[in-house]
mmCIF file of C-alpha atoms in Angstrom:
data_model
loop_
_atom_site.group_PDB
_atom_site.id
_atom_site.type_symbol
_atom_site.label_atom_id
_atom_site.label_comp_id
_atom_site.label_asym_id
_atom_site.label_seq_id
_atom_site.Cartn_x
_atom_site.Cartn_y
_atom_site.Cartn_z
ATOM 1 C CA MET E 23 55.438 -16.572 12.522
ATOM 2 C CA LYS E 24 54.154 -18.681 10.101
ATOM 3 C CA LYS E 25 51.323 -20.002 13.001
ATOM 4 C CA SER E 26 50.732 -16.170 13.520
ATOM 5 C CA VAL E 27 49.863 -15.782 9.665
ATOM 6 C CA ILE E 28 47.632 -19.035 9.836
ATOM 7 C CA LEU E 29 45.741 -17.529 13.387
ATOM 8 C CA SER E 30 44.856 -14.172 11.571
ATOM 9 C CA SER E 31 43.884 -15.419 8.183
ATOM 10 C CA ALA E 32 41.744 -17.595 10.116
ATOM 11 C CA LEU E 33 39.946 -14.844 11.827
ATOM 12 C CA ALA E 34 39.343 -13.029 8.697
ATOM 13 C CA ILE E 35 37.847 -15.655 7.731
ATOM 14 C CA SER E 36 35.986 -16.506 10.669
ATOM 15 C CA ILE E 37 34.884 -12.255 10.653
ATOM 16 C CA MET E 38 33.620 -12.459 6.560
ATOM 17 C CA PHE E 39 31.787 -15.520 7.083
ATOM 18 C CA SER E 40 29.845 -13.598 10.492
ATOM 19 C CA SER E 41 29.860 -10.408 8.515
ATOM 20 C CA VAL E 42 27.464 -12.633 5.167
ATOM 21 C CA ALA E 43 25.735 -14.609 8.042
ATOM 22 C CA SER E 44 24.638 -11.451 9.818
ATOM 23 C CA ALA E 45 23.671 -9.943 6.889
ATOM 24 C CA ALA E 46 21.566 -12.660 5.844
ATOM 25 C CA THR E 47 19.892 -12.202 8.581
ATOM 26 C CA TYR E 48 17.673 -9.186 7.056
ATOM 27 C CA ASP E 49 15.546 -8.601 4.575
ATOM 28 C CA GLN E 50 15.653 -4.939 3.100
ATOM 29 C CA TYR E 51 13.764 -1.833 2.378
ATOM 30 C CA SER E 52 14.621 1.425 0.017
ATOM 31 C CA ALA E 53 12.926 4.240 2.044
ATOM 32 C CA LYS E 54 10.139 6.434 -0.432
ATOM 33 C CA ASP E 55 10.075 10.213 -0.420
ATOM 34 C CA GLY E 56 8.038 11.215 3.308
ATOM 35 C CA ASP E 57 9.198 7.826 4.968
ATOM 36 C CA THR E 58 10.065 7.697 8.962
ATOM 37 C CA PHE E 59 10.706 5.822 11.103
ATOM 38 C CA TRP E 60 7.857 5.301 12.799
ATOM 39 C CA THR E 61 5.813 4.811 9.357
ATOM 40 C CA ILE E 62 8.225 2.376 8.124
ATOM 41 C CA ALA E 63 7.756 0.079 10.890
ATOM 42 C CA ASP E 64 4.063 0.342 10.994
ATOM 43 C CA ARG E 65 3.923 -0.568 7.325
ATOM 44 C CA GLN E 66 5.856 -3.596 7.428
ATOM 45 C CA GLY E 67 4.478 -4.645 10.687
ATOM 46 C CA VAL E 68 7.685 -4.500 12.769
ATOM 47 C CA SER E 69 8.126 -2.956 16.084
ATOM 48 C CA LEU E 70 10.372 0.378 16.038
ATOM 49 C CA SER E 71 12.760 -0.445 18.253
ATOM 50 C CA SER E 72 13.402 -3.603 16.087
ATOM 51 C CA LEU E 73 13.937 -1.227 13.488
ATOM 52 C CA VAL E 74 16.426 1.305 15.501
ATOM 53 C CA GLU E 75 17.998 -1.618 16.795
ATOM 54 C CA ILE E 76 19.096 -3.350 13.124
ATOM 55 C CA ASN E 77 19.602 -0.256 11.907
ATOM 56 C CA PRO E 78 22.515 1.327 14.066
ATOM 57 C CA ASN E 79 24.021 3.631 11.435
ATOM 58 C CA ILE E 80 21.280 5.147 10.499
ATOM 59 C CA ASP E 81 20.412 8.502 12.092
ATOM 60 C CA PRO E 82 16.429 8.631 12.441
ATOM 61 C CA ASN E 83 15.861 12.261 11.434
ATOM 62 C CA ASN E 84 17.380 11.827 8.249
ATOM 63 C CA ILE E 85 15.476 9.567 6.170
ATOM 64 C CA TYR E 86 15.445 9.877 2.212
ATOM 65 C CA GLU E 87 14.537 8.609 -0.840
ATOM 66 C CA GLY E 88 16.225 5.496 -1.910
ATOM 67 C CA LEU E 89 17.756 4.903 1.760
ATOM 68 C CA VAL E 90 18.100 0.858 1.930
ATOM 69 C CA LEU E 91 17.247 -0.191 5.733
ATOM 70 C CA ASN E 92 17.088 -3.710 7.516
ATOM 71 C CA LEU E 93 13.876 -5.440 8.062
ATOM 72 C CA PRO E 94 13.899 -8.297 10.286
ATOM 73 C CA ASN E 95 14.011 -11.199 7.824
ATOM 74 C CA GLY E 96 10.704 -13.328 6.960
ATOM 75 C CA HIS E 97 8.959 -10.119 8.700
ATOM 76 C CA LYS E 98 5.078 -10.258 8.193
ATOM 77 C CA GLN E 99 4.134 -7.942 5.699
ATOM 78 C CA ASN E 100 1.304 -5.613 6.890
ATOM 79 C CA TRP E 101 -0.544 -5.243 3.731
ATOM 80 C CA GLU E 102 -3.972 -6.986 4.916
ATOM 81 C CA ALA E 103 -4.030 -4.370 8.438
ATOM 82 C CA GLN E 104 -3.457 -1.539 5.755
ATOM 83 C CA ALA E 105 -6.113 -2.483 3.660
ATOM 84 C CA ASP E 106 -8.745 -3.674 6.934
ATOM 85 C CA ALA E 107 -7.216 -0.140 8.262
ATOM 86 C CA MET E 108 -8.819 1.734 4.887
ATOM 87 C CA ILE E 109 -12.033 -0.256 5.109
ATOM 88 C CA ALA E 110 -12.798 0.301 8.230
ATOM 89 C CA LYS E 111 -12.284 3.668 7.720
ATOM 90 C CA GLY E 112 -14.227 3.843 4.190
ATOM 91 C CA MET E 113 -17.276 2.205 6.025
ATOM 92 C CA THR E 114 -17.676 5.123 8.254
ATOM 93 C CA GLN E 115 -18.962 7.020 5.485
ATOM 94 C CA LEU E 116 -21.710 4.896 3.934
ATOM 95 C CA GLY E 117 -24.220 7.102 3.313
ATOM 96 C CA VAL E 118 -22.548 9.974 2.338
ATOM 97 C CA PRO E 119 -23.628 11.843 -1.152
ATOM 98 C CA TYR E 120 -22.245 11.399 -4.295
ATOM 99 C CA VAL E 121 -20.664 14.947 -5.234
ATOM 100 C CA PHE E 122 -18.878 15.336 -8.375
ATOM 101 C CA GLY E 123 -15.361 16.706 -6.789
ATOM 102 C CA GLY E 124 -16.555 16.087 -3.458
ATOM 103 C CA ASP E 125 -13.418 15.339 -0.871
ATOM 104 C CA GLN E 126 -15.110 15.777 2.770
ATOM 105 C CA PRO E 127 -16.180 13.111 4.958
ATOM 106 C CA TYR E 128 -19.706 13.124 6.379
ATOM 107 C CA GLN E 129 -20.312 15.842 3.892
ATOM 108 C CA ALA E 130 -19.609 14.261 -0.024
ATOM 109 C CA PHE E 131 -17.230 12.550 -1.926
ATOM 110 C CA ASP E 132 -16.590 11.646 -5.595
ATOM 111 C CA CYS E 133 -15.312 8.194 -6.305
ATOM 112 C CA SER E 134 -11.430 9.540 -6.688
ATOM 113 C CA GLY E 135 -12.156 11.671 -3.484
ATOM 114 C CA PHE E 136 -13.465 8.696 -1.728
ATOM 115 C CA THR E 137 -10.595 6.300 -2.774
ATOM 116 C CA GLN E 138 -7.658 9.272 -1.513
ATOM 117 C CA TYR E 139 -9.592 9.403 1.590
ATOM 118 C CA MET E 140 -9.183 5.977 2.546
ATOM 119 C CA PHE E 141 -5.548 5.535 1.665
ATOM 120 C CA ARG E 142 -4.739 8.830 3.650
ATOM 121 C CA GLU E 143 -5.703 6.699 7.175
ATOM 122 C CA ILE E 144 -2.313 4.827 5.768
ATOM 123 C CA GLY E 145 -0.267 7.396 5.139
ATOM 124 C CA MET E 146 -0.237 7.564 2.026
ATOM 125 C CA GLU E 147 -1.702 10.918 -0.617
ATOM 126 C CA LEU E 148 -3.087 9.686 -3.948
ATOM 127 C CA PRO E 149 -4.274 12.148 -6.672
ATOM 128 C CA HIS E 150 -7.739 13.507 -6.732
ATOM 129 C CA SER E 151 -8.441 11.578 -10.431
ATOM 130 C CA SER E 152 -9.661 8.201 -10.908
ATOM 131 C CA SER E 153 -7.355 8.453 -14.187
ATOM 132 C CA MET E 154 -3.968 9.883 -12.564
ATOM 133 C CA GLN E 155 -5.028 6.897 -9.865
ATOM 134 C CA SER E 156 -4.970 4.037 -12.139
ATOM 135 C CA GLU E 157 -1.363 4.766 -12.766
ATOM 136 C CA LEU E 158 0.264 4.183 -9.582
ATOM 137 C CA GLY E 159 1.221 0.991 -7.948
ATOM 138 C CA GLU E 160 1.334 -2.262 -10.225
ATOM 139 C CA TYR E 161 -1.716 -3.722 -12.745
ATOM 140 C CA VAL E 162 -3.761 -6.737 -11.204
ATOM 141 C CA PRO E 163 -5.254 -9.928 -13.001
ATOM 142 C CA ALA E 164 -8.982 -10.247 -11.907
ATOM 143 C CA ASP E 165 -8.804 -13.141 -10.971
ATOM 144 C CA GLN E 166 -5.595 -12.324 -8.610
ATOM 145 C CA LEU E 167 -7.928 -9.420 -6.526
ATOM 146 C CA ARG E 168 -7.107 -8.938 -2.784
ATOM 147 C CA LYS E 169 -8.526 -6.433 -0.572
ATOM 148 C CA GLY E 170 -7.027 -2.904 -0.407
ATOM 149 C CA ASP E 171 -6.405 -3.391 -4.305
ATOM 150 C CA LEU E 172 -7.811 -0.479 -6.701
ATOM 151 C CA VAL E 173 -10.479 -1.292 -9.212
ATOM 152 C CA PHE E 174 -11.455 0.849 -12.398
ATOM 153 C CA LEU E 175 -13.767 1.621 -14.384
ATOM 154 C CA SER E 176 -13.994 2.850 -18.176
ATOM 155 C CA GLY E 177 -16.294 4.808 -19.889
ATOM 156 C CA THR E 178 -18.895 5.155 -17.262
ATOM 157 C CA TYR E 179 -19.296 9.065 -18.124
ATOM 158 C CA GLN E 180 -16.487 9.931 -20.735
ATOM 159 C CA ALA E 181 -13.977 7.880 -22.538
ATOM 160 C CA GLY E 182 -11.215 5.994 -20.893
ATOM 161 C CA VAL E 183 -10.670 5.306 -17.236
ATOM 162 C CA SER E 184 -13.837 7.650 -15.699
ATOM 163 C CA HIS E 185 -14.069 5.401 -11.956
ATOM 164 C CA VAL E 186 -12.770 3.961 -8.939
ATOM 165 C CA ALA E 187 -13.610 2.080 -6.047
ATOM 166 C CA LEU E 188 -12.237 -0.056 -2.973
ATOM 167 C CA TYR E 189 -11.883 -3.975 -3.658
ATOM 168 C CA ILE E 190 -12.853 -5.373 -0.281
ATOM 169 C CA GLY E 191 -12.828 -8.942 -0.964
ATOM 170 C CA ASP E 192 -15.703 -11.608 -1.516
ATOM 171 C CA ASN E 193 -15.992 -9.985 -5.162
ATOM 172 C CA LYS E 194 -17.233 -6.392 -3.627
ATOM 173 C CA ILE E 195 -16.321 -2.801 -3.716
ATOM 174 C CA LEU E 196 -16.075 -0.111 -1.491
ATOM 175 C CA GLN E 197 -17.071 2.922 -3.613
ATOM 176 C CA ALA E 198 -18.702 6.687 -3.853
ATOM 177 C CA GLY E 199 -20.934 5.228 -6.742
ATOM 178 C CA THR E 200 -22.977 6.852 -9.211
ATOM 179 C CA MET E 201 -24.877 3.740 -10.735
ATOM 180 C CA GLY E 202 -28.146 3.378 -8.916
ATOM 181 C CA THR E 203 -28.066 5.292 -5.199
ATOM 182 C CA ARG E 204 -25.535 8.201 -5.761
ATOM 183 C CA GLU E 205 -23.419 7.756 -2.240
ATOM 184 C CA VAL E 206 -21.221 6.008 -0.394
ATOM 185 C CA LYS E 207 -21.942 2.266 -1.187
ATOM 186 C CA ILE E 208 -20.750 -1.523 -1.516
ATOM 187 C CA SER E 209 -21.910 -3.335 -4.252
ATOM 188 C CA THR E 210 -20.928 -6.414 -6.132
ATOM 189 C CA LEU E 211 -18.707 -6.402 -9.020
ATOM 190 C CA PHE E 212 -18.235 -8.872 -11.203
ATOM 191 C CA GLY E 213 -21.848 -10.561 -12.453
ATOM 192 C CA THR E 214 -23.385 -7.799 -12.592
ATOM 193 C CA PRO E 215 -23.670 -6.216 -16.368
ATOM 194 C CA TYR E 216 -23.156 -2.789 -15.415
ATOM 195 C CA TYR E 217 -19.853 -3.222 -13.775
ATOM 196 C CA ASP E 218 -18.941 -6.262 -16.354
ATOM 197 C CA SER E 219 -18.872 -4.181 -19.241
ATOM 198 C CA HIS E 220 -17.048 -0.975 -17.943
ATOM 199 C CA TYR E 221 -14.603 -3.401 -15.919
ATOM 200 C CA TRP E 222 -10.865 -1.492 -16.525
ATOM 201 C CA GLY E 223 -8.650 -3.319 -14.360
ATOM 202 C CA ALA E 224 -6.924 -3.205 -10.772
ATOM 203 C CA ARG E 225 -4.073 -2.009 -9.806
ATOM 204 C CA ARG E 226 -1.946 -2.683 -6.188
ATOM 205 C CA LEU E 227 -0.730 -0.004 -4.273
ATOM 206 C CA ILE E 228 -0.150 -1.459 -0.597
ATOM 207 C CA LYS E 229 2.119 -5.105 -0.493
#
C-alpha cells in the first residue's frame, strides 16, 4: 500500500510538471473583435494548421473577443510583413489626386481615407478621421519610428491633429498630401521645415 501511494504521488508530480512544461512551450494571444483562426495565423506569422493543432479545445467557428489562444513559443511576429503589404498597396495609388473626403482607389483620397485604405489590406478598419486615428494604437517616440507606423501633423489647416501619413522607413512617409502637389506621394519627414514645424507624433497599430 505504501509503495502504491508513493508511485501514485510520483505519477501525479510527473503529470503536473509535464503540464507545466507543455504550457510553457506556448505564447498566448487574446482574440480581438472580428478575429478568425485565419486572420490570427496570418497576422502572427504561423501556419493555420499549427494554430489549430495547438488549440485543440477551441472551436474555430466560435472565436470571440478576449478568447485566449496558444501560439508557438517564440513565433515570428508578422508586423514587418503587414507593413510591407500596406506599403505595396499604397504605392499602387501614387499620383492619385487629393480630394477632401476622398476614399476611392484610383480616383481620389484625403489623408485619412488613404491610411484607411492601406490598413484594410491587413484586415484593420480605421475611422476616416486623422484625429480619431491618432487615438489608436500606442505612442511611438520619433527616434523609434518603424515602417507601418502612423505619423500625424497638427495645425496644417486647423488646430489639433489635422493630417496623417504612413511611415515607410528611411525618414520617408507615404501620404495623400496637400503641401506642394495635392496627390498621393512619398515625402521626406524630418529635416523638412514644414513637417518639422507641424509634427505632432506617431502611433503604432501593428506589433
